[in-house]
Coordinates of C-alpha atoms and ligand atoms in Angstrom, one line a residue:
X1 CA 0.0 0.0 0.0
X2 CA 0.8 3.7 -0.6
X3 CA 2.7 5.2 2.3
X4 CA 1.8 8.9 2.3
X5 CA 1.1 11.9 4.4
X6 CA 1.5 15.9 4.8
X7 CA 3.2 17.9 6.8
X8 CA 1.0 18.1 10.0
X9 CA 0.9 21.1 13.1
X10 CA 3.2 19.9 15.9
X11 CA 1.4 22.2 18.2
X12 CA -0.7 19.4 20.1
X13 CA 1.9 16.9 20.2
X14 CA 2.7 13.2 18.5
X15 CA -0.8 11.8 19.5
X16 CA -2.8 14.6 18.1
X17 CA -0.8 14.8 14.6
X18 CA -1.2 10.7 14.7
X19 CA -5.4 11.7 15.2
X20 CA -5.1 14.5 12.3
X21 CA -3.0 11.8 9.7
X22 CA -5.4 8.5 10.5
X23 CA -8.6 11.3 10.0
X24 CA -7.0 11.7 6.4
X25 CA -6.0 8.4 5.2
X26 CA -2.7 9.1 5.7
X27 CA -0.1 6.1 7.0
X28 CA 2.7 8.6 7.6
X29 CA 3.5 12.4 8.4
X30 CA 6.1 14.7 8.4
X31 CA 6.2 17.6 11.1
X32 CA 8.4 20.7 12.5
X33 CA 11.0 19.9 15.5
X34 CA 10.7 23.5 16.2
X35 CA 9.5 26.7 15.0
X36 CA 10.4 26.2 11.7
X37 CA 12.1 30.1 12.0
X38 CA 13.0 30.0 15.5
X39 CA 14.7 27.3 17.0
X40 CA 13.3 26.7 20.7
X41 CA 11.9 23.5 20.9
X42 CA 8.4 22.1 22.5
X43 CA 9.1 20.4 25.5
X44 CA 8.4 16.6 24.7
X45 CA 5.9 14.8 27.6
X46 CA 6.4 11.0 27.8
X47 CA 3.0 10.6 28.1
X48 CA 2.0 12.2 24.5
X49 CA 4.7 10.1 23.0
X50 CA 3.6 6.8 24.7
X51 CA -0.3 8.0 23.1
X52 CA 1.1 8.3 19.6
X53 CA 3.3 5.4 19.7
X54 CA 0.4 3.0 20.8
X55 CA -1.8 4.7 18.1
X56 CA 0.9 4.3 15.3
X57 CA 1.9 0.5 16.0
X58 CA -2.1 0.4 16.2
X59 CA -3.2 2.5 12.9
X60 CA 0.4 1.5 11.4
X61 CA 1.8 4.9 10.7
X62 CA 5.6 5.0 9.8
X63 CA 8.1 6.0 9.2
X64 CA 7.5 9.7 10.3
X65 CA 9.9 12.6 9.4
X66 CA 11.5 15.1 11.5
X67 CA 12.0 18.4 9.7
X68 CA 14.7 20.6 11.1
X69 CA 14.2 24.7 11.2
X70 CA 14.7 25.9 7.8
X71 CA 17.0 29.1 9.8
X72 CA 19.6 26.5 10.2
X73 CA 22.8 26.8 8.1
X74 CA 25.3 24.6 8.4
X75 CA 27.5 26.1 6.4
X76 CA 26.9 29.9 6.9
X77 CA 30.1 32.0 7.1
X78 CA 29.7 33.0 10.3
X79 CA 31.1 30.3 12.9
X80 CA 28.4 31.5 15.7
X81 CA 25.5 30.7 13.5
X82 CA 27.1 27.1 12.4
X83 CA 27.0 26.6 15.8
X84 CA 23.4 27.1 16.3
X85 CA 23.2 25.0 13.2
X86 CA 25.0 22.3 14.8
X87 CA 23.9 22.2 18.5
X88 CA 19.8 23.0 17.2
X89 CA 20.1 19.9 15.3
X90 CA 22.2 17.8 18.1
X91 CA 19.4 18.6 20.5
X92 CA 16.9 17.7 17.8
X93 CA 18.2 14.4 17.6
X94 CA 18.6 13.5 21.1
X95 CA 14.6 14.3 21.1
X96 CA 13.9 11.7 18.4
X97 CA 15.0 9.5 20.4
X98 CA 12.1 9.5 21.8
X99 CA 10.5 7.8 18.9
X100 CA 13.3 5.9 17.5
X101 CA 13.9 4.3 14.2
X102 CA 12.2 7.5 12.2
X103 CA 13.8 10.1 9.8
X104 CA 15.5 13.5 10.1
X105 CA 15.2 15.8 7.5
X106 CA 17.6 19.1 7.2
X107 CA 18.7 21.6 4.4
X108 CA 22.0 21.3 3.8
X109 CA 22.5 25.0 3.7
X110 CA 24.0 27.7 1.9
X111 CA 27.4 28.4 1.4
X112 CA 27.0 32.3 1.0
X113 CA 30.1 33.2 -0.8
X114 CA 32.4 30.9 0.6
X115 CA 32.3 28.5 -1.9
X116 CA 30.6 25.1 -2.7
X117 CA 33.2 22.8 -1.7
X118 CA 34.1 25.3 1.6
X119 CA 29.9 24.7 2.7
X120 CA 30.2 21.5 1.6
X121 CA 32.7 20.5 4.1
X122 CA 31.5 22.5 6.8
X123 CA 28.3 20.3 6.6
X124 CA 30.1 16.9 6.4
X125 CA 32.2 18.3 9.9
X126 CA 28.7 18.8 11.4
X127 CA 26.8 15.2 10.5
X128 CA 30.6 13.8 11.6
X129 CA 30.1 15.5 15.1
X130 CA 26.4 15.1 15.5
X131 CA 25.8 11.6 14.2
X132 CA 26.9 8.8 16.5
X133 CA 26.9 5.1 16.7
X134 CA 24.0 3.8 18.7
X135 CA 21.4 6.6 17.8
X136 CA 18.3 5.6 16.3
X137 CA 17.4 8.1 13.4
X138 CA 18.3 8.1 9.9
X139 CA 19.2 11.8 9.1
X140 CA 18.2 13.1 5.8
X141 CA 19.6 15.7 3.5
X142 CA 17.4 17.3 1.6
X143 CA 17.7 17.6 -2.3
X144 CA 17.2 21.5 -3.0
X145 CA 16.5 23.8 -5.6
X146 CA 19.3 25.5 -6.2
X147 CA 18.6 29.2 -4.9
X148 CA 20.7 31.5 -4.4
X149 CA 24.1 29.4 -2.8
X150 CA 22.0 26.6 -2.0
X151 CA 24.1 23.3 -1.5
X152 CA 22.2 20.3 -2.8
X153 CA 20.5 21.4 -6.2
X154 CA 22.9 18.9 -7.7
X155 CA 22.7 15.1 -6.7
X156 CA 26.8 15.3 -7.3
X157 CA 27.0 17.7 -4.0
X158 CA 24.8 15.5 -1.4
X159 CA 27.1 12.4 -2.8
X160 CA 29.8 14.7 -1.5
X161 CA 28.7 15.4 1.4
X162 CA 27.6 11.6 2.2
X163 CA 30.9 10.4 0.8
X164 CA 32.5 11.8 4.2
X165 CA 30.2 10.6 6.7
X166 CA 32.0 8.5 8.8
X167 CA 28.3 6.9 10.1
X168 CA 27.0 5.8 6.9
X169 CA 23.6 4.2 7.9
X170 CA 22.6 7.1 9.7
X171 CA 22.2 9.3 6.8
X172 CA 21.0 9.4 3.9
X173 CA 18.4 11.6 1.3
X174 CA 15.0 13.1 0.8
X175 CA 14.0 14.1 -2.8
X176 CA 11.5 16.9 -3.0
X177 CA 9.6 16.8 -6.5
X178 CA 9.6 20.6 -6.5
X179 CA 13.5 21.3 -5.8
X180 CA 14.7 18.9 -8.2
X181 CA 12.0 19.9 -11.1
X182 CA 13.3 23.4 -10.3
X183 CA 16.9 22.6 -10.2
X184 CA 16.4 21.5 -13.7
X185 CA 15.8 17.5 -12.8
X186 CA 13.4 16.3 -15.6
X187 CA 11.1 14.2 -13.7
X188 CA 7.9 15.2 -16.1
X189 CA 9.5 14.5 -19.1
X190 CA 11.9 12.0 -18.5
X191 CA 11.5 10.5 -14.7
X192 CA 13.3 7.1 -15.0
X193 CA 16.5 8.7 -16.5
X194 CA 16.6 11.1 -13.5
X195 CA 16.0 7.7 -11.5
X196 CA 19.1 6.7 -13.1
X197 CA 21.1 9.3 -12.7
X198 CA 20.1 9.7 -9.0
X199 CA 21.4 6.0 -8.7
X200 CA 24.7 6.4 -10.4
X201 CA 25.7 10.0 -8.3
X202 CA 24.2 9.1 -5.0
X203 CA 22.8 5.7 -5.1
X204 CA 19.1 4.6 -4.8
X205 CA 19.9 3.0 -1.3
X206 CA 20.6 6.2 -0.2
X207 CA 16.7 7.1 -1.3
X208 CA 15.3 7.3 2.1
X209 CA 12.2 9.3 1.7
X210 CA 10.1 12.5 -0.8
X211 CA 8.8 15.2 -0.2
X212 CA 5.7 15.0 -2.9
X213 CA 5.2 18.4 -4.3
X214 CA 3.7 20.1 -7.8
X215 CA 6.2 23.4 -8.7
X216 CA 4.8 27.4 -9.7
X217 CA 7.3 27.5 -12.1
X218 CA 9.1 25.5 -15.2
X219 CA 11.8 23.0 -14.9
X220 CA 15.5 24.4 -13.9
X221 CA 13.7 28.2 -12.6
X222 CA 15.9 27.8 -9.5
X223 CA 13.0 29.2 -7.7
X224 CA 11.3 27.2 -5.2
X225 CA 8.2 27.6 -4.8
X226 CA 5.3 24.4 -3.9
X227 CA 2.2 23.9 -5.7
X228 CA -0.9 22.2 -5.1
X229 CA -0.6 18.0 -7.1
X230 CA -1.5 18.9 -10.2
X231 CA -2.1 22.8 -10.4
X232 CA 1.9 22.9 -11.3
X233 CA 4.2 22.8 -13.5
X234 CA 5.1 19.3 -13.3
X235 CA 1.5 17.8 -13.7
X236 CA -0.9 15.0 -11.8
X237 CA 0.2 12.6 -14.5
X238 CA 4.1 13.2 -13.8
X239 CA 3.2 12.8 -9.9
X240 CA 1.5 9.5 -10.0
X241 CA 4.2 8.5 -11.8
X242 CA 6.6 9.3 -9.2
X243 CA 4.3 7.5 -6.9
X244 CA 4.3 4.0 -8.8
X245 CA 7.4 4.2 -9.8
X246 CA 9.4 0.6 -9.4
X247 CA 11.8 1.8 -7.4
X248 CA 10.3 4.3 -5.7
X249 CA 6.7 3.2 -4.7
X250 CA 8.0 1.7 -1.6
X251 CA 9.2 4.8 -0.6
X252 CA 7.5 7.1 2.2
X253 CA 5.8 9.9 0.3
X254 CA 5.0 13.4 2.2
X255 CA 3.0 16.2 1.0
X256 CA 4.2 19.8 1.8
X257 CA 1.6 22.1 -0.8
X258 CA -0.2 24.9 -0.3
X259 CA -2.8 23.1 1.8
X260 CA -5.4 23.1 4.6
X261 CA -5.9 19.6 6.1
X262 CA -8.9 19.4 3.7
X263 CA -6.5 19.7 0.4
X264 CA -4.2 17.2 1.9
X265 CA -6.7 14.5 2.3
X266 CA -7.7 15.2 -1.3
X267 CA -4.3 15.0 -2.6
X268 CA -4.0 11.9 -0.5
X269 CA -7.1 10.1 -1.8
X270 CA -5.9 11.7 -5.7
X271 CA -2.2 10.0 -5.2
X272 CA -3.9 6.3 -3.7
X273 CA -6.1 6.3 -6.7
X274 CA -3.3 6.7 -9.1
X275 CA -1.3 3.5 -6.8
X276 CA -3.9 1.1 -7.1
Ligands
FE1 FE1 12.4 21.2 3.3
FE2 FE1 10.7 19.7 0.9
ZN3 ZN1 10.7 23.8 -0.9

């Protein structure tokens, strides 16, 4: 069966976002750590998570996603902020704990003038410190658009960055529809060769989890920006594609349009038709 969600509201806590995704036919969910432009965190309460996790091995929602604050640079130039960067997402991950075995999901960052390869080893130094043996989340890096001095609009960078991991199975990559569309990624005209290529920079083992999104603009704008399944650039069609796709369909699937929770079930009940 399809495994898809949306990105839910943490406000309420684990229980009441695994309420929110079984009311929408959705068997997974993706959520914010934090205020997604802040970075104080929501203190966790053991009873909440011990509701959800009863409720999810119940209603069999998994693998859920962890989204870090999209503030966060890793490689910024200014060693202050990479700190924040680095000890925000430390923190983070000593929370998921809580509810092991499930995904982390960051932006690699931008290098803002210091150069691809500088941010690109300023964000392998931070996974080396962060991720340890022993920890029970698979950290994700995020395949981007390409904005401004965005790392990880190419597939070649995130193999870069995974190449110097030292704790290989804890990390691994999201691919978000929109980012890769707009970093110029055919996936509407010509998805299994971006399948392929995917495979032979990064390696579809690395494939951990998408981010399931139609784009405002045409392929390779640079700019994202989400739209609703099907009211895009990239097309329904293209999407359930994505969705079926042999070696993606296994894959956990998570919505993050322009949405109320009344378009996500809707795009939830589109995307199951086009999986039957
Ligand atoms: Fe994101
Ligand atoms: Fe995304
Ligand atoms: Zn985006």
């Amino acid at each position: 069966m399809l495994r898809i969600g949306c990105h839910l509201s943490s406000a309420k806590g684990f229980h009441a976002m695994g309420k929110t995704a079984v009311s929408i036919q959705a068997n997974t969910f993706q959520f914010f750590t934090r205020n997604p432009r802040g970075t104080r965190a929501k203190e966790i309460k053991e009873e909440d998570v011990k509701a959800f996790l009863k409720l999810a091995e119940k209603e069999d929602i998994t693998p859920v996603l962890a989204h870090a604050p999209y503030i966060l640079n890793a490689c910024s130039k200014d060693e202050a902020l990479r700190k924040v960067a680095r000890e925000t997402m430390e923190d983070d991950l000593k929370r998921m704990e809580y509810i092991p075995g499930n995904f982390y999901n960051f932006h690699p960052g931008c290098h803002v003038g210091q150069g691809v390869e500088t941010g690109i080893s300023q964000i392998a130094a931070m996974l080396n410190e962060i991720l340890k043996p022993g920890q029970h989340t698979t950290m994700l890096l995020e395949t981007m658009a390409g904005k401004g001095s965005e790392i990880g609009g190419r597939f070649e960078e995130l193999r870069e960055i995974l190449d110097r991991v030292k704790e290989k199975d804890r990390a691994g990559v999201c691919l978000d529809t929109c980012h890769v569309w707009d970093g110029g990624y055919d996936i509407a005209g010509g998805l299994d060769k971006v399948v392929w290529e995917f495979d032979q920079v990064i390696g579809l083992d690395r494939l951990k989890a998408i981010h399931l999104n139609d784009s405002m603009n045409p392929l390779g704008s640079r700019k994202d920006r989400h739209a609703r399944i099907g009211e895009g650039r990239i097309g329904y069609e293209a999407l359930a594609r994505v969705v079926t796709h042999p070696a993606l369909r296994k894959l956990p699937f998570y919505l993050e349009t322009p949405n109320e929770l009344e378009g996500y079930a809707k795009e939830i009940a589109m995307m199951r038709e086009a999986a039957v």
